[in-house]
């Protein structure tokens, strides 16, 4: 990892996520940055859905953020790692794999995992897990120490990985977007092996994100997901779903809940995107009724 931000880029990045003061590289500031990142930068497949996927080169990922945009795991965790390194944190990249419901655990490099070394933060913990690239991951750093963290409904269990010797596994709360994520312990120094994974995710018709308009965002007390026209909100009161029915409402939800005003698209392109989203939603409803 040899990319760092200039002082002005650091300021612009932090301002993008609502932070105005640079602080010492402590656990407290790390928590503040991670919380702000997952709140203001949604995990999303918008550019993939639009047929305009961004590359995962670190400089390109950082520019997505600075230009008022976002992305998915490779972009978000890639840019976040650059920000942290520029703030004097010691950051490590890891191969990781997300386990969808009904499938087996795996470490297949379809997720870029991050950890941060903070030997002075806790005498019993040297490394902390950070992740801003899944939309359903913890709201703050977790100590790399096995146990259960968070409060209902957002609890996470950290345990040894069964598929990565010496690695760790983080399991979601029961209504999370996946079963969990496994991480390999070895530290990577290049994103090279993630490039073909990104090409599959962003370009292949077999990708789970092919033709999927999906955004995920969370804050301390709530998580939000927009899949097509269906808005799913999860908090202590349970899960609620709402069907988005108009273009204006769709744009408002994107901007206000997901902080995604589609700045990279013209009004004509936004209208065309909404048309595709709405058509796919109507087809989904039709097939459900058959």
PDB file of C-alpha atoms in Angstrom:
ATOM      1  CA  UNK A   1       0.000   0.000   0.000  1.00  0.00           C
ATOM      2  CA  UNK A   2       1.941   2.995  -1.225  1.00  0.00           C
ATOM      3  CA  UNK A   3      -0.824   5.564  -1.741  1.00  0.00           C
ATOM      4  CA  UNK A   4      -1.276   8.358   0.791  1.00  0.00           C
ATOM      5  CA  UNK A   5      -3.434  11.464   0.840  1.00  0.00           C
ATOM      6  CA  UNK A   6      -2.249  15.044   0.862  1.00  0.00           C
ATOM      7  CA  UNK A   7      -3.342  17.195   3.830  1.00  0.00           C
ATOM      8  CA  UNK A   8      -6.025  18.836   1.685  1.00  0.00           C
ATOM      9  CA  UNK A   9      -7.290  15.437   0.501  1.00  0.00           C
ATOM     10  CA  UNK A  10      -7.466  14.211   4.096  1.00  0.00           C
ATOM     11  CA  UNK A  11      -9.515  17.258   5.022  1.00  0.00           C
ATOM     12  CA  UNK A  12     -11.819  16.767   2.018  1.00  0.00           C
ATOM     13  CA  UNK A  13     -12.286  13.054   2.759  1.00  0.00           C
ATOM     14  CA  UNK A  14     -13.103  13.692   6.418  1.00  0.00           C
ATOM     15  CA  UNK A  15     -15.464  16.534   5.503  1.00  0.00           C
ATOM     16  CA  UNK A  16     -17.260  14.133   3.137  1.00  0.00           C
ATOM     17  CA  UNK A  17     -18.130  11.979   6.169  1.00  0.00           C
ATOM     18  CA  UNK A  18     -18.940  14.861   8.483  1.00  0.00           C
ATOM     19  CA  UNK A  19     -15.664  15.106  10.412  1.00  0.00           C
ATOM     20  CA  UNK A  20     -13.952  18.486  10.594  1.00  0.00           C
ATOM     21  CA  UNK A  21     -10.971  17.973  12.898  1.00  0.00           C
ATOM     22  CA  UNK A  22      -7.972  15.667  12.501  1.00  0.00           C
ATOM     23  CA  UNK A  23      -6.997  13.959  15.738  1.00  0.00           C
ATOM     24  CA  UNK A  24      -4.253  11.683  16.978  1.00  0.00           C
ATOM     25  CA  UNK A  25      -4.425   8.047  15.716  1.00  0.00           C
ATOM     26  CA  UNK A  26      -6.186   6.591  18.765  1.00  0.00           C
ATOM     27  CA  UNK A  27      -8.878   3.942  19.098  1.00  0.00           C
ATOM     28  CA  UNK A  28     -11.377   6.672  19.902  1.00  0.00           C
ATOM     29  CA  UNK A  29     -10.686   8.539  16.653  1.00  0.00           C
ATOM     30  CA  UNK A  30     -10.692   5.264  14.707  1.00  0.00           C
ATOM     31  CA  UNK A  31     -14.175   4.562  16.094  1.00  0.00           C
ATOM     32  CA  UNK A  32     -15.344   8.049  15.164  1.00  0.00           C
ATOM     33  CA  UNK A  33     -14.077   7.681  11.590  1.00  0.00           C
ATOM     34  CA  UNK A  34     -15.572   4.203  11.074  1.00  0.00           C
ATOM     35  CA  UNK A  35     -18.964   5.244  12.417  1.00  0.00           C
ATOM     36  CA  UNK A  36     -19.043   8.301  10.170  1.00  0.00           C
ATOM     37  CA  UNK A  37     -17.880   6.289   7.153  1.00  0.00           C
ATOM     38  CA  UNK A  38     -20.617   3.643   7.335  1.00  0.00           C
ATOM     39  CA  UNK A  39     -23.243   6.300   8.047  1.00  0.00           C
ATOM     40  CA  UNK A  40     -22.389   8.672   5.191  1.00  0.00           C
ATOM     41  CA  UNK A  41     -20.988   6.297   2.548  1.00  0.00           C
ATOM     42  CA  UNK A  42     -23.437   3.551   1.647  1.00  0.00           C
ATOM     43  CA  UNK A  43     -22.388   0.175   0.291  1.00  0.00           C
ATOM     44  CA  UNK A  44     -23.935   0.082  -3.180  1.00  0.00           C
ATOM     45  CA  UNK A  45     -24.082  -1.388  -6.667  1.00  0.00           C
ATOM     46  CA  UNK A  46     -25.360   1.749  -8.421  1.00  0.00           C
ATOM     47  CA  UNK A  47     -22.483   2.080 -10.891  1.00  0.00           C
ATOM     48  CA  UNK A  48     -22.543  -1.651 -11.659  1.00  0.00           C
ATOM     49  CA  UNK A  49     -26.299  -1.465 -12.289  1.00  0.00           C
ATOM     50  CA  UNK A  50     -25.732   1.529 -14.573  1.00  0.00           C
ATOM     51  CA  UNK A  51     -23.055  -0.328 -16.551  1.00  0.00           C
ATOM     52  CA  UNK A  52     -20.381   2.163 -15.467  1.00  0.00           C
ATOM     53  CA  UNK A  53     -18.371   0.329 -12.787  1.00  0.00           C
ATOM     54  CA  UNK A  54     -15.368   2.118 -11.344  1.00  0.00           C
ATOM     55  CA  UNK A  55     -12.025   0.345 -11.054  1.00  0.00           C
ATOM     56  CA  UNK A  56     -10.551  -0.594  -7.685  1.00  0.00           C
ATOM     57  CA  UNK A  57      -7.219   1.168  -8.045  1.00  0.00           C
ATOM     58  CA  UNK A  58      -6.683   2.956  -4.732  1.00  0.00           C
ATOM     59  CA  UNK A  59      -6.451   6.421  -6.274  1.00  0.00           C
ATOM     60  CA  UNK A  60      -9.643   5.808  -8.231  1.00  0.00           C
ATOM     61  CA  UNK A  61     -11.455   4.594  -5.111  1.00  0.00           C
ATOM     62  CA  UNK A  62     -10.371   7.668  -3.172  1.00  0.00           C
ATOM     63  CA  UNK A  63     -11.576   9.911  -5.981  1.00  0.00           C
ATOM     64  CA  UNK A  64     -15.006   8.257  -5.817  1.00  0.00           C
ATOM     65  CA  UNK A  65     -15.281   9.449  -2.234  1.00  0.00           C
ATOM     66  CA  UNK A  66     -13.899  12.920  -2.888  1.00  0.00           C
ATOM     67  CA  UNK A  67     -16.306  13.384  -5.808  1.00  0.00           C
ATOM     68  CA  UNK A  68     -19.346  12.698  -3.632  1.00  0.00           C
ATOM     69  CA  UNK A  69     -19.798   9.105  -4.702  1.00  0.00           C
ATOM     70  CA  UNK A  70     -19.433   5.645  -3.135  1.00  0.00           C
ATOM     71  CA  UNK A  71     -19.047   1.991  -4.111  1.00  0.00           C
ATOM     72  CA  UNK A  72     -18.849  -1.502  -2.701  1.00  0.00           C
ATOM     73  CA  UNK A  73     -16.297  -3.408  -0.617  1.00  0.00           C
ATOM     74  CA  UNK A  74     -13.183  -3.019  -2.777  1.00  0.00           C
ATOM     75  CA  UNK A  75     -13.777   0.717  -3.203  1.00  0.00           C
ATOM     76  CA  UNK A  76     -14.890   1.476   0.348  1.00  0.00           C
ATOM     77  CA  UNK A  77     -12.343  -0.589   2.262  1.00  0.00           C
ATOM     78  CA  UNK A  78      -9.631   0.341  -0.230  1.00  0.00           C
ATOM     79  CA  UNK A  79     -10.223   4.074   0.170  1.00  0.00           C
ATOM     80  CA  UNK A  80     -10.709   3.717   3.938  1.00  0.00           C
ATOM     81  CA  UNK A  81      -7.363   1.964   4.259  1.00  0.00           C
ATOM     82  CA  UNK A  82      -5.678   4.856   2.434  1.00  0.00           C
ATOM     83  CA  UNK A  83      -7.352   7.391   4.713  1.00  0.00           C
ATOM     84  CA  UNK A  84      -6.300   5.498   7.846  1.00  0.00           C
ATOM     85  CA  UNK A  85      -2.736   5.093   6.639  1.00  0.00           C
ATOM     86  CA  UNK A  86      -2.609   8.812   5.854  1.00  0.00           C
ATOM     87  CA  UNK A  87      -3.728   9.468   9.438  1.00  0.00           C
ATOM     88  CA  UNK A  88      -0.770   7.377  10.737  1.00  0.00           C
ATOM     89  CA  UNK A  89      -2.673   4.175  11.496  1.00  0.00           C
ATOM     90  CA  UNK A  90      -1.035   0.806  10.758  1.00  0.00           C
ATOM     91  CA  UNK A  91      -3.464  -0.941   8.395  1.00  0.00           C
ATOM     92  CA  UNK A  92      -3.437  -4.535   7.129  1.00  0.00           C
ATOM     93  CA  UNK A  93      -5.222  -6.003   4.096  1.00  0.00           C
ATOM     94  CA  UNK A  94      -6.627  -9.538   4.244  1.00  0.00           C
ATOM     95  CA  UNK A  95      -8.248 -12.003   1.895  1.00  0.00           C
ATOM     96  CA  UNK A  96     -11.822 -12.590   3.011  1.00  0.00           C
ATOM     97  CA  UNK A  97     -15.006 -14.257   1.863  1.00  0.00           C
ATOM     98  CA  UNK A  98     -18.675 -13.601   2.535  1.00  0.00           C
ATOM     99  CA  UNK A  99     -20.929 -16.588   3.255  1.00  0.00           C
ATOM    100  CA  UNK A 100     -24.407 -16.102   1.738  1.00  0.00           C
ATOM    101  CA  UNK A 101     -27.340 -17.767   3.454  1.00  0.00           C
ATOM    102  CA  UNK A 102     -27.578 -21.453   2.616  1.00  0.00           C
ATOM    103  CA  UNK A 103     -23.977 -21.718   1.418  1.00  0.00           C
ATOM    104  CA  UNK A 104     -20.699 -22.766   3.022  1.00  0.00           C
ATOM    105  CA  UNK A 105     -18.041 -20.524   4.609  1.00  0.00           C
ATOM    106  CA  UNK A 106     -15.247 -19.500   2.271  1.00  0.00           C
ATOM    107  CA  UNK A 107     -12.195 -17.268   1.887  1.00  0.00           C
ATOM    108  CA  UNK A 108     -12.298 -16.622  -1.841  1.00  0.00           C
ATOM    109  CA  UNK A 109     -11.010 -13.026  -2.031  1.00  0.00           C
ATOM    110  CA  UNK A 110     -14.421 -11.680  -2.984  1.00  0.00           C
ATOM    111  CA  UNK A 111     -14.061  -9.363  -0.017  1.00  0.00           C
ATOM    112  CA  UNK A 112     -11.164  -7.128   1.043  1.00  0.00           C
ATOM    113  CA  UNK A 113     -10.754  -7.373   4.812  1.00  0.00           C
ATOM    114  CA  UNK A 114      -9.054  -4.779   7.009  1.00  0.00           C
ATOM    115  CA  UNK A 115      -7.434  -4.780  10.417  1.00  0.00           C
ATOM    116  CA  UNK A 116      -5.573  -2.077  12.324  1.00  0.00           C
ATOM    117  CA  UNK A 117      -2.723  -2.545  14.792  1.00  0.00           C
ATOM    118  CA  UNK A 118      -3.194  -0.464  17.945  1.00  0.00           C
ATOM    119  CA  UNK A 119      -0.926  -2.032  20.566  1.00  0.00           C
ATOM    120  CA  UNK A 120      -1.348   0.881  22.984  1.00  0.00           C
ATOM    121  CA  UNK A 121      -5.173   0.977  22.943  1.00  0.00           C
ATOM    122  CA  UNK A 122      -5.747  -2.101  25.128  1.00  0.00           C
ATOM    123  CA  UNK A 123      -3.131  -4.219  26.919  1.00  0.00           C
ATOM    124  CA  UNK A 124      -5.024  -7.376  25.908  1.00  0.00           C
ATOM    125  CA  UNK A 125      -5.653  -6.518  22.250  1.00  0.00           C
ATOM    126  CA  UNK A 126      -3.065  -5.675  19.622  1.00  0.00           C
ATOM    127  CA  UNK A 127      -5.258  -5.673  16.513  1.00  0.00           C
ATOM    128  CA  UNK A 128      -8.727  -4.373  15.711  1.00  0.00           C
ATOM    129  CA  UNK A 129     -11.083  -5.383  12.927  1.00  0.00           C
ATOM    130  CA  UNK A 130     -12.439  -2.494  10.874  1.00  0.00           C
ATOM    131  CA  UNK A 131     -14.815  -2.816   7.937  1.00  0.00           C
ATOM    132  CA  UNK A 132     -16.777  -0.152   6.095  1.00  0.00           C
ATOM    133  CA  UNK A 133     -17.356  -2.216   2.952  1.00  0.00           C
ATOM    134  CA  UNK A 134     -20.290  -4.541   3.599  1.00  0.00           C
ATOM    135  CA  UNK A 135     -23.211  -2.375   4.666  1.00  0.00           C
ATOM    136  CA  UNK A 136     -24.054  -4.784   7.462  1.00  0.00           C
ATOM    137  CA  UNK A 137     -20.822  -4.917   9.388  1.00  0.00           C
ATOM    138  CA  UNK A 138     -20.263  -3.522  12.905  1.00  0.00           C
ATOM    139  CA  UNK A 139     -20.699   0.185  13.473  1.00  0.00           C
ATOM    140  CA  UNK A 140     -17.337   0.481  15.223  1.00  0.00           C
ATOM    141  CA  UNK A 141     -13.990  -1.363  15.409  1.00  0.00           C
ATOM    142  CA  UNK A 142     -14.007  -4.774  17.108  1.00  0.00           C
ATOM    143  CA  UNK A 143     -11.077  -6.150  19.093  1.00  0.00           C
ATOM    144  CA  UNK A 144      -9.532  -9.243  17.524  1.00  0.00           C
ATOM    145  CA  UNK A 145     -10.558 -11.214  20.580  1.00  0.00           C
ATOM    146  CA  UNK A 146     -13.172 -13.944  20.327  1.00  0.00           C
ATOM    147  CA  UNK A 147     -16.564 -13.129  21.794  1.00  0.00           C
ATOM    148  CA  UNK A 148     -19.893 -11.440  21.094  1.00  0.00           C
ATOM    149  CA  UNK A 149     -20.123  -7.692  20.587  1.00  0.00           C
ATOM    150  CA  UNK A 150     -22.792  -5.055  20.120  1.00  0.00           C
ATOM    151  CA  UNK A 151     -26.326  -4.813  21.442  1.00  0.00           C
ATOM    152  CA  UNK A 152     -29.546  -6.198  19.990  1.00  0.00           C
ATOM    153  CA  UNK A 153     -30.496  -6.245  17.233  1.00  0.00           C
ATOM    154  CA  UNK A 154     -26.963  -5.551  15.977  1.00  0.00           C
ATOM    155  CA  UNK A 155     -24.824  -8.226  17.591  1.00  0.00           C
ATOM    156  CA  UNK A 156     -21.752  -9.884  16.089  1.00  0.00           C
ATOM    157  CA  UNK A 157     -19.827 -12.969  17.126  1.00  0.00           C
ATOM    158  CA  UNK A 158     -16.107 -13.273  16.503  1.00  0.00           C
ATOM    159  CA  UNK A 159     -14.693 -16.821  16.438  1.00  0.00           C
ATOM    160  CA  UNK A 160     -11.891 -18.854  14.850  1.00  0.00           C
ATOM    161  CA  UNK A 161     -12.384 -19.472  11.138  1.00  0.00           C
ATOM    162  CA  UNK A 162     -13.062 -23.059  10.102  1.00  0.00           C
ATOM    163  CA  UNK A 163     -11.766 -22.459   6.564  1.00  0.00           C
ATOM    164  CA  UNK A 164      -8.733 -20.212   7.128  1.00  0.00           C
ATOM    165  CA  UNK A 165      -6.171 -21.682   9.553  1.00  0.00           C
ATOM    166  CA  UNK A 166      -5.215 -18.994  12.031  1.00  0.00           C
ATOM    167  CA  UNK A 167      -7.915 -16.714  10.658  1.00  0.00           C
ATOM    168  CA  UNK A 168     -11.106 -15.390  12.185  1.00  0.00           C
ATOM    169  CA  UNK A 169     -14.803 -15.390  11.398  1.00  0.00           C
ATOM    170  CA  UNK A 170     -17.293 -12.640  12.066  1.00  0.00           C
ATOM    171  CA  UNK A 171     -20.940 -13.699  12.138  1.00  0.00           C
ATOM    172  CA  UNK A 172     -23.724 -11.188  11.560  1.00  0.00           C
ATOM    173  CA  UNK A 173     -26.716 -10.538  13.739  1.00  0.00           C
ATOM    174  CA  UNK A 174     -29.594 -12.909  12.817  1.00  0.00           C
ATOM    175  CA  UNK A 175     -31.182 -10.605  10.235  1.00  0.00           C
ATOM    176  CA  UNK A 176     -27.968  -9.447   8.594  1.00  0.00           C
ATOM    177  CA  UNK A 177     -27.424  -9.579   4.824  1.00  0.00           C
ATOM    178  CA  UNK A 178     -25.275 -12.754   5.056  1.00  0.00           C
ATOM    179  CA  UNK A 179     -24.318 -15.525   7.461  1.00  0.00           C
ATOM    180  CA  UNK A 180     -20.874 -14.092   8.118  1.00  0.00           C
ATOM    181  CA  UNK A 181     -17.396 -13.334   6.818  1.00  0.00           C
ATOM    182  CA  UNK A 182     -14.165 -15.339   7.133  1.00  0.00           C
ATOM    183  CA  UNK A 183     -10.741 -13.669   7.080  1.00  0.00           C
ATOM    184  CA  UNK A 184      -7.310 -15.117   6.330  1.00  0.00           C
ATOM    185  CA  UNK A 185      -4.606 -13.946   8.765  1.00  0.00           C
ATOM    186  CA  UNK A 186      -1.869 -13.272   6.202  1.00  0.00           C
ATOM    187  CA  UNK A 187      -1.265  -9.652   5.322  1.00  0.00           C
ATOM    188  CA  UNK A 188      -1.405  -8.695   1.646  1.00  0.00           C
ATOM    189  CA  UNK A 189       0.703  -5.956   0.106  1.00  0.00           C
ATOM    190  CA  UNK A 190      -1.151  -5.682  -3.208  1.00  0.00           C
ATOM    191  CA  UNK A 191      -4.747  -5.634  -4.433  1.00  0.00           C
ATOM    192  CA  UNK A 192      -3.780  -7.662  -7.510  1.00  0.00           C
ATOM    193  CA  UNK A 193      -5.683 -10.822  -6.616  1.00  0.00           C
ATOM    194  CA  UNK A 194      -8.881  -8.837  -6.037  1.00  0.00           C
ATOM    195  CA  UNK A 195      -8.881  -7.427  -9.588  1.00  0.00           C
ATOM    196  CA  UNK A 196     -10.398 -10.512 -11.315  1.00  0.00           C
ATOM    197  CA  UNK A 197     -12.942 -10.778  -8.493  1.00  0.00           C
ATOM    198  CA  UNK A 198     -13.998  -7.184  -9.114  1.00  0.00           C
ATOM    199  CA  UNK A 199     -14.170  -7.848 -12.858  1.00  0.00           C
ATOM    200  CA  UNK A 200     -16.534 -10.756 -12.182  1.00  0.00           C
ATOM    201  CA  UNK A 201     -18.674  -8.798  -9.739  1.00  0.00           C
ATOM    202  CA  UNK A 202     -18.911  -5.733 -11.948  1.00  0.00           C
ATOM    203  CA  UNK A 203     -19.099  -7.237 -15.457  1.00  0.00           C
ATOM    204  CA  UNK A 204     -20.237 -10.867 -15.447  1.00  0.00           C
ATOM    205  CA  UNK A 205     -23.857 -11.832 -16.081  1.00  0.00           C
ATOM    206  CA  UNK A 206     -23.335 -14.454 -13.358  1.00  0.00           C
ATOM    207  CA  UNK A 207     -22.500 -11.827 -10.744  1.00  0.00           C
ATOM    208  CA  UNK A 208     -25.001 -11.529  -7.871  1.00  0.00           C
ATOM    209  CA  UNK A 209     -24.959  -7.786  -8.515  1.00  0.00           C
ATOM    210  CA  UNK A 210     -25.740  -8.068 -12.230  1.00  0.00           C
ATOM    211  CA  UNK A 211     -28.843  -5.925 -12.766  1.00  0.00           C
ATOM    212  CA  UNK A 212     -29.173  -5.468  -8.981  1.00  0.00           C
ATOM    213  CA  UNK A 213     -29.870  -1.937  -7.761  1.00  0.00           C
ATOM    214  CA  UNK A 214     -28.874  -2.262  -4.129  1.00  0.00           C
ATOM    215  CA  UNK A 215     -27.721   0.082  -1.369  1.00  0.00           C
ATOM    216  CA  UNK A 216     -27.013  -0.626   2.303  1.00  0.00           C
ATOM    217  CA  UNK A 217     -26.370   1.857   5.086  1.00  0.00           C
ATOM    218  CA  UNK A 218     -26.453   1.833   8.848  1.00  0.00           C
ATOM    219  CA  UNK A 219     -26.001   4.027  11.867  1.00  0.00           C
ATOM    220  CA  UNK A 220     -25.930   3.300  15.569  1.00  0.00           C
ATOM    221  CA  UNK A 221     -29.585   2.334  16.003  1.00  0.00           C
ATOM    222  CA  UNK A 222     -30.767   1.363  12.519  1.00  0.00           C
ATOM    223  CA  UNK A 223     -29.814  -0.279   9.240  1.00  0.00           C
ATOM    224  CA  UNK A 224     -31.358   0.542   5.860  1.00  0.00           C
ATOM    225  CA  UNK A 225     -31.406  -1.367   2.598  1.00  0.00           C
ATOM    226  CA  UNK A 226     -32.865  -0.283  -0.736  1.00  0.00           C
ATOM    227  CA  UNK A 227     -33.240  -3.147  -3.196  1.00  0.00           C
ATOM    228  CA  UNK A 228     -34.874  -1.867  -6.342  1.00  0.00           C
ATOM    229  CA  UNK A 229     -38.060  -0.206  -5.086  1.00  0.00           C
ATOM    230  CA  UNK A 230     -38.164  -1.936  -1.685  1.00  0.00           C
ATOM    231  CA  UNK A 231     -36.868  -0.047   1.333  1.00  0.00           C
ATOM    232  CA  UNK A 232     -36.058  -2.280   4.312  1.00  0.00           C
ATOM    233  CA  UNK A 233     -35.498  -0.670   7.711  1.00  0.00           C
ATOM    234  CA  UNK A 234     -34.234  -2.658  10.699  1.00  0.00           C
ATOM    235  CA  UNK A 235     -34.053  -1.411  14.283  1.00  0.00           C
ATOM    236  CA  UNK A 236     -35.003  -2.501  17.792  1.00  0.00           C
ATOM    237  CA  UNK A 237     -38.672  -2.493  16.850  1.00  0.00           C
ATOM    238  CA  UNK A 238     -38.091  -5.060  14.108  1.00  0.00           C
ATOM    239  CA  UNK A 239     -38.010  -5.016  10.314  1.00  0.00           C
ATOM    240  CA  UNK A 240     -40.269  -2.796   8.231  1.00  0.00           C
ATOM    241  CA  UNK A 241     -40.598  -2.741   4.444  1.00  0.00           C
ATOM    242  CA  UNK A 242     -41.903   0.031   2.236  1.00  0.00           C
ATOM    243  CA  UNK A 243     -42.455   0.091  -1.516  1.00  0.00           C
ATOM    244  CA  UNK A 244     -41.079   3.209  -3.221  1.00  0.00           C
ATOM    245  CA  UNK A 245     -43.604   4.249  -5.855  1.00  0.00           C
ATOM    246  CA  UNK A 246     -42.500   7.515  -7.453  1.00  0.00           C
ATOM    247  CA  UNK A 247     -39.348   8.929  -8.974  1.00  0.00           C
ATOM    248  CA  UNK A 248     -39.323  11.863  -6.559  1.00  0.00           C
ATOM    249  CA  UNK A 249     -39.655   9.598  -3.526  1.00  0.00           C
ATOM    250  CA  UNK A 250     -36.898   7.338  -4.887  1.00  0.00           C
ATOM    251  CA  UNK A 251     -34.493  10.253  -5.313  1.00  0.00           C
ATOM    252  CA  UNK A 252     -35.335  11.588  -1.853  1.00  0.00           C
ATOM    253  CA  UNK A 253     -34.706   8.218  -0.201  1.00  0.00           C
ATOM    254  CA  UNK A 254     -31.390   7.868  -2.030  1.00  0.00           C
ATOM    255  CA  UNK A 255     -30.225  11.330  -0.983  1.00  0.00           C
ATOM    256  CA  UNK A 256     -31.586  11.480   2.563  1.00  0.00           C
ATOM    257  CA  UNK A 257     -31.206   7.920   3.864  1.00  0.00           C
ATOM    258  CA  UNK A 258     -28.270   6.714   1.799  1.00  0.00           C
ATOM    259  CA  UNK A 259     -26.479  10.031   1.161  1.00  0.00           C
ATOM    260  CA  UNK A 260     -26.442   9.131  -2.547  1.00  0.00           C
ATOM    261  CA  UNK A 261     -27.655  12.002  -4.753  1.00  0.00           C
ATOM    262  CA  UNK A 262     -26.377  10.303  -7.935  1.00  0.00           C
ATOM    263  CA  UNK A 263     -24.004  13.192  -8.645  1.00  0.00           C
ATOM    264  CA  UNK A 264     -22.321  11.301 -11.485  1.00  0.00           C
ATOM    265  CA  UNK A 265     -25.535  11.025 -13.496  1.00  0.00           C
ATOM    266  CA  UNK A 266     -27.557  13.572 -15.444  1.00  0.00           C
ATOM    267  CA  UNK A 267     -31.258  14.027 -14.798  1.00  0.00           C
ATOM    268  CA  UNK A 268     -32.002  12.104 -17.987  1.00  0.00           C
ATOM    269  CA  UNK A 269     -29.769   9.235 -16.813  1.00  0.00           C
ATOM    270  CA  UNK A 270     -31.418   9.241 -13.382  1.00  0.00           C
ATOM    271  CA  UNK A 271     -34.823   8.998 -15.011  1.00  0.00           C
ATOM    272  CA  UNK A 272     -33.650   6.132 -17.191  1.00  0.00           C
ATOM    273  CA  UNK A 273     -32.215   4.377 -14.120  1.00  0.00           C
ATOM    274  CA  UNK A 274     -35.509   4.768 -12.258  1.00  0.00           C
ATOM    275  CA  UNK A 275     -37.331   3.321 -15.275  1.00  0.00           C
ATOM    276  CA  UNK A 276     -35.138   0.220 -15.202  1.00  0.00           C
ATOM    277  CA  UNK A 277     -35.519  -0.129 -11.452  1.00  0.00           C
ATOM    278  CA  UNK A 278     -39.286   0.222 -11.655  1.00  0.00           C
ATOM    279  CA  UNK A 279     -39.588  -2.239 -14.561  1.00  0.00           C
ATOM    280  CA  UNK A 280     -37.520  -4.848 -12.716  1.00  0.00           C
ATOM    281  CA  UNK A 281     -39.645  -4.315  -9.610  1.00  0.00           C
ATOM    282  CA  UNK A 282     -42.896  -4.810 -11.513  1.00  0.00           C
ATOM    283  CA  UNK A 283     -41.513  -8.005 -13.079  1.00  0.00           C
ATOM    284  CA  UNK A 284     -40.510  -9.226  -9.608  1.00  0.00           C
ATOM    285  CA  UNK A 285     -44.018  -8.578  -8.300  1.00  0.00           C
ATOM    286  CA  UNK A 286     -45.535 -10.366 -11.287  1.00  0.00           C
ATOM    287  CA  UNK A 287     -43.408 -13.473 -10.797  1.00  0.00           C
ATOM    288  CA  UNK A 288     -44.244 -13.522  -7.084  1.00  0.00           C
ATOM    289  CA  UNK A 289     -47.939 -13.700  -7.941  1.00  0.00           C
ATOM    290  CA  UNK A 290     -47.579 -16.520 -10.476  1.00  0.00           C
TER     291      UNK A 290
END
